[in-house]
XYZ file of C-alpha atoms in Angstrom:
781
model
C 132.771 58.853 142.632
C 130.751 55.787 142.489
C 128.738 55.285 139.363
C 126.378 53.257 138.432
C 127.986 51.242 135.708
C 124.680 50.434 133.982
C 123.682 53.944 134.295
C 127.010 55.129 132.673
C 126.691 52.981 130.268
C 122.695 54.123 129.086
C 124.030 57.977 129.374
C 126.876 56.919 127.163
C 124.811 54.683 124.372
C 121.927 57.389 124.694
C 124.472 60.135 124.052
C 125.901 58.184 121.150
C 122.493 57.261 119.670
C 120.994 60.730 119.842
C 124.349 62.381 117.702
C 123.540 58.771 115.197
C 120.102 60.322 115.129
C 120.174 64.061 114.468
C 123.223 63.183 111.832
C 121.539 63.989 108.476
C 124.358 63.550 106.590
C 124.483 60.664 104.429
C 127.317 58.485 103.278
C 127.509 57.541 98.998
C 128.081 53.925 100.232
C 124.553 54.128 101.887
C 122.749 56.433 99.369
C 123.868 53.204 96.887
C 122.456 50.376 99.251
C 119.085 52.438 99.699
C 118.263 52.314 95.864
C 118.463 48.322 96.393
C 115.982 48.462 99.664
C 112.317 47.699 98.986
C 110.944 50.221 101.379
C 107.194 48.965 101.751
C 107.979 45.441 102.281
C 109.685 44.180 105.140
C 112.564 41.755 105.175
C 112.800 38.690 107.219
C 114.230 38.719 110.793
C 118.056 37.891 110.543
C 118.660 34.981 112.833
C 121.591 36.225 114.231
C 120.258 39.574 115.505
C 121.748 42.715 114.328
C 124.150 45.046 116.376
C 122.715 48.585 117.869
C 124.374 50.828 115.259
C 122.610 48.702 112.655
C 119.848 48.879 113.838
C 119.705 52.997 115.115
C 120.982 53.649 111.187
C 117.526 52.083 109.943
C 115.558 54.243 112.097
C 117.382 57.193 110.604
C 116.628 56.326 107.639
C 113.078 55.860 108.847
C 112.927 58.849 110.131
C 115.018 61.032 107.166
C 114.038 58.474 104.002
C 112.039 61.142 102.405
C 113.076 64.353 103.151
C 114.409 64.853 99.939
C 110.960 64.358 98.332
C 109.227 66.741 101.106
C 109.388 70.647 100.893
C 111.356 72.374 103.005
C 108.828 74.736 104.602
C 106.731 71.450 104.901
C 109.650 69.484 106.665
C 110.056 70.704 109.993
C 111.934 68.798 113.174
C 111.620 69.841 116.771
C 115.309 70.816 117.656
C 116.407 68.767 121.027
C 118.708 70.684 122.749
C 120.493 69.180 126.226
C 117.637 69.708 128.284
C 115.182 67.580 125.529
C 117.946 64.792 126.193
C 117.215 64.834 129.419
C 113.746 64.215 129.236
C 114.508 61.003 126.525
C 116.053 59.873 128.663
C 113.952 59.541 131.620
C 112.032 57.181 129.455
C 114.936 55.009 129.337
C 115.368 55.312 133.445
C 112.256 54.516 133.830
C 112.644 51.239 132.114
C 115.419 50.301 134.061
C 114.225 51.589 137.658
C 110.596 49.722 136.935
C 113.423 46.366 137.303
C 114.276 46.908 140.732
C 112.750 45.681 144.187
C 109.190 46.559 145.154
C 110.459 47.976 148.544
C 113.294 50.261 146.469
C 111.001 51.211 143.795
C 108.315 52.604 146.118
C 110.644 54.463 147.671
C 111.787 56.204 144.239
C 109.185 56.625 142.999
C 107.422 58.365 145.869
C 110.475 60.638 146.080
C 110.537 61.691 142.467
C 106.437 62.013 142.465
C 106.473 64.140 145.279
C 109.205 66.004 144.174
C 107.876 67.145 140.983
C 104.920 67.917 142.202
C 106.358 70.037 145.488
C 108.501 72.036 142.405
C 105.249 72.543 139.975
C 102.676 74.123 142.842
C 105.374 76.471 144.263
C 106.408 77.393 140.302
C 102.830 78.115 139.043
C 101.741 79.260 142.665
C 99.208 76.881 143.676
C 99.497 75.564 147.094
C 98.313 72.361 149.058
C 97.648 70.661 145.372
C 98.253 67.210 144.164
C 99.225 66.663 140.519
C 97.997 63.509 137.940
C 100.643 63.199 134.937
C 99.202 62.008 131.597
C 100.111 61.920 128.137
C 96.804 63.211 126.668
C 96.276 66.495 127.503
C 92.243 65.542 127.713
C 92.963 62.615 130.424
C 93.087 64.764 132.981
C 89.890 66.708 132.620
C 88.344 63.131 131.997
C 90.013 62.040 135.813
C 88.128 65.033 137.179
C 85.253 64.633 135.619
C 84.847 61.486 137.623
C 86.442 62.608 140.607
C 83.472 65.275 140.744
C 80.589 62.151 139.559
C 82.027 60.193 142.786
C 82.058 63.000 145.187
C 78.767 64.557 144.615
C 76.733 60.839 143.976
C 77.446 59.094 147.310
C 75.691 55.611 145.643
C 77.898 56.092 142.579
C 80.135 53.464 143.295
C 77.541 50.956 144.020
C 75.034 51.803 141.725
C 76.733 52.921 139.098
C 74.473 54.887 136.344
C 71.195 54.384 137.760
C 72.018 57.215 140.417
C 73.038 59.407 137.217
C 69.398 58.792 135.592
C 67.923 60.237 138.974
C 69.186 63.024 138.458
C 70.997 64.010 135.185
C 74.558 66.004 135.942
C 75.490 68.740 133.358
C 78.762 70.116 132.216
C 79.235 73.337 131.486
C 81.735 74.408 128.596
C 82.769 77.587 126.715
C 81.783 77.597 122.955
C 85.775 79.142 122.371
C 86.290 75.988 124.108
C 88.991 73.487 121.827
C 87.044 71.717 119.191
C 85.435 68.062 119.874
C 86.184 68.709 123.879
C 82.979 68.223 124.981
C 81.698 64.802 122.922
C 85.135 63.560 124.043
C 84.037 63.441 127.704
C 81.087 62.744 126.725
C 82.157 59.510 125.094
C 84.418 58.769 127.529
C 82.195 59.049 130.363
C 79.564 57.016 128.833
C 76.942 60.410 129.447
C 74.772 61.815 126.769
C 75.398 64.415 125.116
C 72.503 66.782 126.698
C 74.762 66.588 130.209
C 76.872 69.176 128.330
C 75.565 73.121 127.960
C 77.753 74.767 125.553
C 77.688 78.462 127.132
C 77.840 81.289 124.601
C 80.614 84.296 124.867
C 79.883 88.000 125.392
C 78.926 89.478 122.193
C 77.608 93.030 123.332
C 80.147 94.020 126.523
C 83.936 93.040 126.410
C 85.704 90.003 124.832
C 83.961 88.131 122.188
C 86.045 85.024 123.489
C 84.883 85.075 127.000
C 82.124 83.776 128.860
C 79.089 85.162 129.332
C 78.687 85.118 132.838
C 75.275 86.526 133.419
C 73.817 83.710 130.785
C 75.806 81.246 132.250
C 74.073 82.187 135.857
C 70.410 81.844 134.206
C 71.616 78.381 132.472
C 72.156 76.594 135.508
C 69.386 78.226 136.977
C 67.194 76.473 134.581
C 69.172 73.242 135.152
C 68.407 73.647 138.734
C 64.830 74.045 138.546
C 64.565 71.125 135.899
C 65.870 68.597 138.241
C 69.297 68.641 136.741
C 72.895 68.655 138.735
C 75.107 71.318 137.738
C 78.779 69.158 138.296
C 81.724 71.232 136.665
C 82.230 74.080 134.676
C 85.296 74.352 132.216
C 87.034 78.165 132.032
C 90.079 79.402 129.623
C 92.944 80.975 130.858
C 93.820 81.406 126.961
C 91.147 80.255 124.606
C 92.850 78.377 121.927
C 91.679 80.360 119.563
C 92.886 84.202 120.475
C 94.136 83.262 123.753
C 91.803 85.338 126.055
C 90.897 84.613 129.136
C 87.923 84.230 131.359
C 86.745 86.128 134.271
C 87.796 83.671 136.532
C 87.079 85.432 139.754
C 83.441 85.904 139.291
C 82.770 82.104 137.603
C 84.576 81.106 140.627
C 81.854 83.253 142.815
C 79.405 81.020 140.400
C 80.503 78.131 141.068
C 81.501 78.134 144.757
C 77.183 79.193 145.177
C 76.228 76.117 143.169
C 78.849 73.814 144.754
C 80.428 73.264 141.112
C 83.474 72.500 140.452
C 85.805 75.069 138.627
C 88.562 73.563 136.239
C 91.281 75.766 133.842
C 93.354 75.021 131.018
C 95.093 77.365 128.512
C 98.210 78.710 127.946
C 98.034 81.963 129.859
C 98.805 79.943 132.539
C 102.251 79.850 131.740
C 102.932 83.239 132.973
C 101.500 82.611 136.718
C 105.411 81.548 136.410
C 106.450 85.372 136.317
C 107.074 88.109 138.625
C 104.415 89.974 137.264
C 101.109 88.304 136.468
C 97.700 89.819 135.634
C 94.636 89.569 137.775
C 92.665 88.024 135.500
C 95.066 85.075 135.185
C 96.192 85.095 139.060
C 92.814 84.029 140.082
C 93.007 81.102 138.375
C 94.725 80.029 141.753
C 92.158 79.689 143.494
C 90.171 77.069 141.078
C 89.770 73.495 141.951
C 91.916 72.093 139.174
C 93.921 72.740 136.155
C 95.940 71.229 133.370
C 99.727 72.606 132.342
C 100.994 71.565 129.049
C 104.996 71.957 130.120
C 106.430 70.035 126.996
C 105.662 72.673 124.530
C 105.986 75.900 127.138
C 110.022 74.570 127.519
C 110.384 73.149 124.599
C 111.236 69.686 126.316
C 109.356 66.137 123.918
C 107.788 63.511 125.437
C 107.037 64.907 128.926
C 103.310 64.422 130.353
C 100.770 67.362 131.040
C 100.256 67.932 134.659
C 96.552 68.168 136.182
C 97.199 70.110 139.727
C 94.170 69.879 141.826
C 92.511 69.879 145.229
C 90.783 67.166 147.306
C 90.559 66.043 150.869
C 89.406 62.568 150.207
C 92.257 59.898 148.584
C 90.026 57.203 148.474
C 87.776 58.907 145.829
C 91.197 60.411 143.921
C 92.057 56.716 143.863
C 88.585 55.768 142.516
C 89.161 58.637 140.157
C 92.553 56.948 138.810
C 93.851 60.317 139.304
C 96.562 58.316 141.372
C 97.885 54.599 141.613
C 98.934 51.986 143.736
C 101.037 50.435 141.056
C 104.783 52.208 141.205
C 105.599 51.684 137.900
C 102.515 53.863 136.933
C 104.123 57.052 139.244
C 107.225 56.874 137.117
C 105.224 59.200 134.444
C 107.282 61.902 136.029
C 110.090 60.977 136.388
C 111.100 62.804 132.389
C 109.985 65.341 134.268
C 111.230 65.461 137.349
C 115.052 65.404 134.793
C 113.939 68.096 133.053
C 113.273 70.161 135.658
C 116.097 70.220 137.598
C 118.645 70.824 134.482
C 116.590 73.812 133.661
C 116.292 75.300 137.408
C 113.822 77.602 138.214
C 115.511 80.809 136.964
C 115.551 78.651 133.351
C 111.692 77.821 133.465
C 111.231 81.838 133.921
C 113.649 82.540 131.207
C 111.974 80.733 129.129
C 108.257 82.276 129.772
C 109.631 85.422 129.894
C 111.387 84.846 126.145
C 108.091 84.165 124.849
C 105.952 86.815 126.090
C 108.851 88.883 125.164
C 108.590 88.166 121.690
C 104.462 88.684 121.739
C 105.111 92.345 123.228
C 107.792 92.924 120.411
C 105.323 91.911 117.900
C 102.513 93.529 119.044
C 104.087 96.865 119.474
C 104.945 96.832 115.531
C 101.756 95.938 114.572
C 100.452 99.007 116.273
C 102.326 101.063 113.720
C 100.798 99.509 110.552
C 98.010 100.351 108.899
C 95.474 98.276 107.499
C 95.712 95.536 110.479
C 94.176 94.870 113.443
C 94.751 92.866 116.260
C 92.602 90.943 118.532
C 94.140 90.917 121.668
C 92.022 90.995 125.003
C 95.424 92.028 127.961
C 97.960 94.119 125.720
C 100.175 94.167 128.562
C 100.389 90.404 129.480
C 98.908 88.565 126.411
C 101.216 85.673 125.025
C 99.296 85.240 122.057
C 99.114 87.960 119.300
C 95.830 87.411 116.720
C 96.087 89.980 113.745
C 94.526 90.190 110.245
C 94.588 92.426 107.323
C 91.406 94.529 107.354
C 91.205 97.448 105.325
C 87.630 99.291 105.467
C 87.432 99.595 109.243
C 90.671 101.038 109.527
C 89.922 104.703 110.057
C 86.462 103.694 111.847
C 85.512 103.569 115.577
C 84.372 100.519 117.261
C 80.499 102.222 116.938
C 80.965 101.572 113.458
C 82.384 98.337 113.393
C 79.894 96.854 115.808
C 77.422 98.342 113.380
C 78.896 96.550 110.419
C 79.195 93.110 112.303
C 75.467 93.273 113.229
C 74.562 93.258 109.828
C 76.771 90.102 108.742
C 73.997 88.607 107.444
C 73.648 90.861 104.316
C 74.725 89.354 100.911
C 77.568 92.315 99.955
C 79.143 92.254 103.873
C 79.012 88.407 103.980
C 80.820 88.402 100.239
C 83.504 91.031 101.911
C 84.121 88.954 104.970
C 84.692 85.975 102.663
C 86.858 87.806 100.420
C 88.970 89.105 103.754
C 89.023 85.535 104.820
C 90.930 84.668 101.788
C 93.182 87.084 102.091
C 94.483 86.263 105.841
C 94.578 82.892 104.835
C 96.821 83.780 102.099
C 98.805 86.539 103.944
C 99.153 83.648 107.349
C 100.603 81.028 104.593
C 103.301 83.581 102.820
C 104.221 84.494 106.466
C 104.956 80.857 107.725
C 106.486 80.071 104.806
C 108.682 82.950 104.818
C 109.678 83.235 108.383
C 109.115 79.508 109.667
C 111.313 79.937 112.977
C 108.121 82.335 113.960
C 105.696 79.577 114.063
C 102.802 82.027 112.551
C 99.700 79.957 111.822
C 96.139 80.636 110.373
C 93.459 80.380 112.805
C 89.261 80.055 112.364
C 87.659 82.645 115.063
C 83.797 82.753 114.909
C 83.482 86.027 114.964
C 86.345 87.636 113.181
C 87.013 85.078 110.367
C 90.553 84.009 109.300
C 93.054 85.896 111.446
C 97.186 85.011 112.040
C 98.186 84.008 115.306
C 101.350 83.994 116.703
C 101.976 81.882 119.767
C 104.957 81.817 121.414
C 104.744 79.514 123.949
C 103.731 76.554 122.236
C 106.681 77.047 119.428
C 109.504 79.453 120.333
C 110.833 76.891 122.896
C 110.484 73.981 119.943
C 111.632 76.186 116.806
C 114.122 78.191 118.460
C 112.874 81.617 117.892
C 114.294 84.623 118.298
C 114.549 88.411 118.142
C 115.124 88.728 115.025
C 112.574 86.130 113.599
C 109.768 89.025 114.455
C 111.848 91.477 113.244
C 111.537 89.692 110.026
C 107.993 88.812 110.158
C 106.915 92.786 110.951
C 109.193 92.835 108.101
C 107.344 90.412 105.369
C 104.604 91.498 106.837
C 105.270 94.988 105.391
C 106.250 93.925 102.178
C 102.816 91.875 101.797
C 100.443 94.589 103.181
C 100.803 97.102 99.760
C 100.027 93.756 97.603
C 96.726 93.103 99.678
C 95.728 96.913 99.346
C 96.547 96.665 95.845
C 95.012 93.073 95.227
C 91.852 94.403 97.059
C 91.416 98.033 95.398
C 92.108 96.425 91.560
C 89.749 93.533 91.927
C 86.720 95.202 91.666
C 88.106 97.278 88.483
C 89.106 93.902 86.780
C 85.430 92.522 87.404
C 84.165 95.602 85.191
C 86.489 95.367 82.788
C 86.255 91.710 82.202
C 82.212 91.799 82.272
C 82.575 94.730 79.440
C 84.949 92.677 76.928
C 83.560 90.664 74.226
C 84.131 87.147 74.480
C 85.603 86.721 78.198
C 83.591 85.697 80.890
C 83.937 86.688 84.868
C 83.648 83.514 87.671
C 83.472 84.659 91.062
C 85.436 82.716 93.459
C 85.419 84.350 96.644
C 87.980 81.387 98.049
C 90.660 82.613 95.641
C 93.431 84.634 96.880
C 94.286 86.776 93.532
C 92.774 89.351 90.928
C 89.773 87.498 90.367
C 89.223 84.928 87.591
C 88.323 84.589 84.006
C 87.073 82.596 81.127
C 87.191 82.554 77.500
C 84.343 81.771 76.162
C 84.206 79.707 73.214
C 81.839 80.625 69.935
C 80.210 77.406 69.670
C 78.778 76.775 66.230
C 75.513 74.261 66.880
C 78.100 71.969 68.366
C 77.513 69.406 71.122
C 77.709 69.676 74.675
C 80.932 67.416 74.578
C 82.604 68.725 72.197
C 82.086 72.429 73.092
C 83.694 71.756 76.481
C 86.532 70.034 74.599
C 87.271 72.968 72.677
C 87.032 75.373 75.424
C 89.496 73.067 77.812
C 92.264 73.082 74.795
C 91.931 77.244 74.583
C 91.568 78.167 77.858
C 94.469 76.014 78.403
C 96.703 77.329 75.460
C 95.252 80.300 76.780
C 97.152 79.804 80.186
C 100.192 78.623 78.561
C 100.776 81.585 76.545
C 99.882 83.653 79.385
C 102.720 82.386 81.201
C 105.099 83.009 78.761
C 104.270 86.824 78.915
C 107.427 88.627 80.365
C 105.420 90.130 83.465
C 105.227 89.768 87.297
C 101.579 88.061 87.549
C 101.107 84.263 87.952
C 98.458 82.796 85.755
C 97.438 79.063 86.722
C 94.668 76.682 86.779
C 93.626 77.395 90.508
C 93.479 75.095 93.285
C 93.989 71.420 93.120
C 90.709 71.060 94.993
C 87.145 73.415 94.475
C 88.322 75.063 91.524
C 86.385 76.362 88.845
C 87.210 74.183 85.732
C 88.962 75.700 82.576
C 89.324 79.301 83.848
C 92.488 81.381 84.424
C 93.192 82.393 87.568
C 95.406 85.163 88.342
C 97.255 85.479 91.526
C 98.488 89.102 93.757
C 98.779 92.264 91.766
C 101.009 95.505 92.750
C 99.167 99.046 92.481
C 101.061 100.065 89.297
C 98.687 96.823 87.030
C 97.098 98.129 84.111
C 94.402 96.217 84.103
C 92.505 97.468 80.536
C 95.937 96.020 78.855
C 95.739 92.816 81.081
C 92.161 91.820 80.271
C 92.358 93.035 76.243
C 95.796 90.967 76.077
C 94.078 88.396 77.819
C 90.892 88.543 75.382
C 93.542 89.511 71.720
C 95.077 86.368 72.963
C 92.277 83.773 73.217
C 90.637 85.126 69.787
C 94.214 84.566 68.258
C 94.176 80.506 69.574
C 90.464 80.977 68.710
C 90.954 81.575 65.070
C 94.126 79.693 64.641
C 91.779 76.976 65.956
C 89.213 77.272 63.666
C 91.737 77.602 60.718
C 93.352 74.696 61.151
C 89.462 72.828 61.473
C 89.139 74.336 58.376
C 91.921 73.718 56.435
C 91.361 70.330 57.704
C 88.582 70.180 55.865
C 89.794 71.390 52.416
C 92.730 69.380 52.651
C 90.482 66.263 52.634
C 87.787 67.440 50.080
C 91.091 68.283 48.175
C 92.179 64.668 48.266
C 88.812 63.091 47.008
C 88.994 65.656 44.169
C 92.678 64.595 43.360
C 91.477 61.088 43.228
C 89.016 61.882 41.347
C 90.447 63.473 38.249
C 93.549 60.704 38.611
C 90.926 58.193 37.807
C 89.221 60.208 35.519
C 93.222 60.763 33.924
C 93.878 57.629 33.057
C 90.436 56.582 31.955
C 91.147 59.382 29.468
C 95.114 58.444 28.453
C 93.766 54.725 27.983
C 91.602 56.304 25.486
C 94.236 58.376 23.713
C 97.108 55.240 23.412
C 94.565 52.877 22.661
C 93.904 49.251 24.158
C 97.430 47.457 22.554
C 99.749 49.705 24.165
C 98.492 48.477 27.731
C 99.689 45.107 26.973
C 102.973 44.665 28.231
C 104.753 42.794 25.333
C 102.939 44.166 22.429
C 102.525 47.870 24.332
C 106.135 47.964 24.502
C 107.137 46.668 20.641
C 104.563 49.018 19.452
C 105.550 52.002 21.057
C 109.065 51.175 19.583
C 107.725 51.081 16.428
C 105.628 54.349 16.741
C 106.384 56.167 19.634
C 103.664 58.194 21.466
C 104.116 62.176 22.028
C 101.622 62.766 24.891
C 101.456 66.320 26.955
C 102.936 65.279 30.737
C 99.959 66.232 32.781
C 99.657 67.319 36.557
C 98.156 68.401 39.581
C 99.449 70.620 42.335
C 96.961 71.120 45.499
C 97.020 74.753 46.765
C 96.543 75.099 50.610
C 95.960 78.873 50.738
C 93.060 78.102 47.948
C 91.970 74.991 48.733
C 92.034 73.946 45.102
C 93.535 71.477 42.652
C 95.961 73.309 39.762
C 97.293 72.486 36.669
C 100.852 72.140 36.578
C 101.683 73.334 33.094
C 102.659 76.793 33.890
C 105.759 74.809 35.916
C 106.627 72.780 32.960
C 106.784 76.207 30.574
C 108.341 78.597 33.168
C 110.723 75.496 34.851
C 109.722 77.015 38.284
C 106.686 76.857 40.710
C 104.361 80.196 41.601
C 103.578 80.853 44.890
C 100.089 81.341 43.945
C 97.293 82.940 45.926
C 98.509 85.256 49.062
C 97.556 83.387 52.332
C 95.720 85.236 54.754
C 97.407 86.772 58.192
C 97.834 85.852 60.898
C 95.529 86.868 63.538
C 97.387 88.832 66.315
C 97.037 90.627 69.586
C 98.327 93.793 68.159
C 98.613 95.261 71.827
C 102.562 95.930 71.201
C 102.940 99.389 73.594
C 105.584 101.062 73.639
C 107.169 100.553 77.485
C 110.042 101.996 78.947
C 113.262 100.370 78.996
C 113.351 97.356 81.694
C 109.532 97.763 81.920
C 107.655 94.797 81.887
C 103.868 93.893 80.531
C 101.122 95.194 82.053
C 102.864 98.241 84.104
C 101.428 101.293 84.064
C 103.347 104.913 84.858
C 102.428 106.077 88.073
C 102.194 109.408 86.437
C 99.314 109.804 84.157
C 99.650 112.848 82.409
C 103.444 111.751 81.272
C 102.313 108.337 80.228
C 99.726 109.912 78.033
C 102.036 112.698 76.327
C 104.279 109.779 75.781
C 101.832 107.086 74.153
C 99.875 110.139 72.022
C 103.736 111.246 70.330
C 104.234 107.187 69.906
C 101.303 107.419 67.737
C 101.620 110.390 66.057
C 105.097 109.409 64.622
C 104.075 105.637 63.693
C 101.134 107.082 61.691
C 103.549 109.608 59.876
C 106.112 106.579 59.384
C 103.498 104.132 57.603
C 102.278 107.545 55.916
C 105.941 108.232 53.997
C 106.534 104.599 53.468
C 105.349 103.042 50.369
C 105.657 99.362 49.647
C 107.322 98.490 46.464
C 105.293 97.011 43.382
C 105.121 93.166 43.748
C 105.364 90.808 40.731
C 102.564 88.546 40.048
C 102.392 85.562 42.761
C 105.102 86.960 44.776
C 103.787 87.279 48.788
C 103.730 90.597 51.182
C 106.199 89.924 53.306
C 106.096 91.686 57.240
C 106.689 95.437 57.725
C 110.537 94.940 58.191
C 110.609 93.447 54.786
C 109.101 96.275 52.974
C 111.412 98.761 54.804
C 114.338 96.884 53.760
C 113.109 96.649 49.709
C 111.990 100.382 49.852
C 115.383 101.150 51.270
C 117.163 99.680 48.549
C 114.870 101.333 45.806
C 115.427 104.518 47.567
C 119.246 103.672 47.407
C 118.980 103.255 43.348
C 117.343 106.737 43.370
C 119.555 108.763 45.580
C 116.814 109.663 47.710
C 117.020 107.641 50.641
C 118.963 110.312 52.781
C 115.971 112.834 52.112
C 113.265 110.420 52.933
C 114.808 109.149 56.042
C 115.607 112.691 57.646
C 111.881 113.685 57.236
C 109.981 111.121 59.815
C 112.373 111.672 62.595
C 111.936 115.297 62.142
C 108.226 115.305 61.769
C 108.073 112.938 65.125
C 110.122 115.535 67.109
C 107.677 118.663 66.285
C 104.797 116.647 67.132
C 106.280 115.735 70.744
C 107.405 119.274 71.132
C 103.658 120.121 70.453
C 102.633 117.431 72.574
C 104.659 118.845 75.195
C 103.535 121.953 74.923
C 99.602 121.253 75.242
C-alpha cells in the first residue's frame, strides 16, 4: 500500500518518543550528570542545536525528576494505553494537516467534523444535533449563553448591552452545581451577578440534591413580573458531588412554558450510550444542549469536551462562536475522531458499562455493612456511589433522621456532625491511600456533610480500576469501621478521665480524627507567662517523646501542621480493647515525672551555684588563715624557701568537698583519715510513674482483657502475691554512708545472707505456696 512517508515517520517518532517518556528507569551515568545540573537556572541555547533524543530525555527528566522526593500516593500518572496514543497522535496530525492547501484542508476538516458529530449524536441518542469542541468544559455553556442572548435579543448585534439594560436577562442554576460556575459565566458574559439566580434543592420531599421545580416556577414568575427575561436553565444529570439527576422531564416542560433554553451537564450523561437507560437520564435527550466530557469517561488524554446543541439559524451560531469559518479550528475534533474509530462502538459502550458495574458492585457490598450510610438517588443505574460512616442513625427510620436534621442548629448535634465529618475525612483519606486504584475521594455535601465518593466513570478508565480493586476497597472499609466505632465510643470516656485527673487539661478539637487531645498543665510558681509557656512546651514535648517510646499500638503526635493547638499531645485512632484509665494515668504520671525531674534539675543548679560562691569565700578565708599562720616572711619567694629549709612548717592538709545531694561543703579530714571517700547522705529516689501492671505474654501496654472477671481475679492475685513477698523480704542492715539500691539489689544481698545461715531454701519455698493459696481462694470467690 502507498503510505505517506511523512505520516509513517510521524507515527514512528511518536512511538519512540512515548516509549522513552514512559520509561522510568534511570541510568547511572544520567544520575551522575544530573547531580551537577542546576535545575532552577536554564542554560544557554546551544548554537548547533540538539537532537530529538536529547530533548526528549530532558522532557523525561522534567517529568520524573522529582518522583523520588514525592510520596508514592501523591504521585499519580495517567495510564496512557494505545487509545491514548491515538489521541496524542491526533494533535501531531492536526499540526501537519494545517500546512495543506486551503481547498484540501477544508474538505478534510469538514469530513472529520461531520463524522465525529454524527457518531456522538448516535452514540448518546441526541438526534439532529450540532457539536462544538472546546478545551475548557465550561466554554461550551458560555457559547450557548451567547447563542441564547443573540436569539432572544434581536438587536443585540447592533445595540449590545443597551438591550440587556432595558430587560435584564436571568440565568437559573442549581445550588448543587459545581462551585464558581455562575460567577464564571457572569464574568465572561459581562453580566452583573444579579443576573444569576441560584435555585435551592428539595429539602422536604425527594432527593436533597435535586432542583426544587415548584420553587423554580415561583422564581420565574417573580422575575417575569418584575420585567426581567428568563433566559436559560442549567440542570444536572449527575451533580458534581453526589451524582444525582434533576427532574429533567418537568424542567423541560417548564422551560417550554417560559420559552427558556435548557442545558444539561453531568457524569450520568455517559449512561446514554448503554442499552438500558433510566427514564430520568433519558429525558436529557430532549434538552436544547448538553456537555459531554469524553476524556475522563473513556480515559483519553488531551481530547476536547463536546457540547451538543440544536439550533436552526447557522448565522447566530457563527455569531456566538459555536461554529467557525477557520478550517484550523475545526481540527480540534481530530484527536477524538481517531480515538472513537480506534475504540469502536463496542469498546466505548464496554468502558462505560464496566464503570457502572463497578459502582453496582460497591453499592451491593455497602448494603451489608453496619454503620455505613449511602446517598444514592437511583440505585439501579447510578454510576456514582457516595457513602459515609454514621453510627447514631444506623437503626433508625428516615423520620427520626429528618427530625434530627431539623435541629441541626443545636450545639450538641452540631458538634456531633463536626466529629462525623472529621471521621469521614480520615476514612476517605485512608481508603484513597490504601487502594489508590479505586479513585475514592472525599466530597463535601451541603446537607450530609463530609462523605466518601466513588465515581468510576471519572477515574476507572484513567486508573485502570477492576473488580478486585472494589473488593479490596470493601475489605479496607471493613477493617476501618471497628476502629471508627471504638474511637467514637471511647472519646467521651477519655474526656471524662482527663477532666477528673489532676494535672491534665482536655483540649476540645473537633477537627482531630482520633481519641482526643490532652495537655499537661505546668504548675507555675509566680513565673511570668513567657517563661511558663516555654516550660509548658518543654514538658509536653518531652511527654510526647516518652509516650512514643512506649510499646503500644497508639499514635501520639503534635497534631496537624496547620490549625492545631500548641503544646498538646494528639492521640490517634484506637481499638476497643484500650484501657482508657491506664492511658490517662500513664500520661499524668509521666508528665509529673518530667516536671519533678525538671524542678530537681533547677534546684540542683541553684544549689551548685550557691555552693561555688560559698567555696570561693571559704578558700579566700583559708588563704588568709594560712598567711597568718605561716607568717609574712615565708611568703617571700627566696626568703621563704631558705626559712622553710632551716625550719620546716608542718601544716595539716585542709580541703573541702561539695556534696551534691546535701548541697553543702564538707571537710575532707575524714577522707585523709580513713583513706576512702564516703558516699554521704542517700540521695532522694527518682520519681517514677509506678504503673507497672501485670500483663500477659505478648500483651502491649494500654491493652485490657476483654473478659473483665478474669482480668480482675488475675490482677488481685498478683497484687496479693506482691504484698506477701514484700512482707517476707527484709532488707539487710546498711553500713553508715552506704546507699540503698533497687529492689533487685536487696533481693541479691538477702539471698547471700540467707545462704550463710542455711535458711534460704525455707524462705524461698514459702512465698510461692502463699501466692498459690491466694490465687486458689480468689478463683473460688
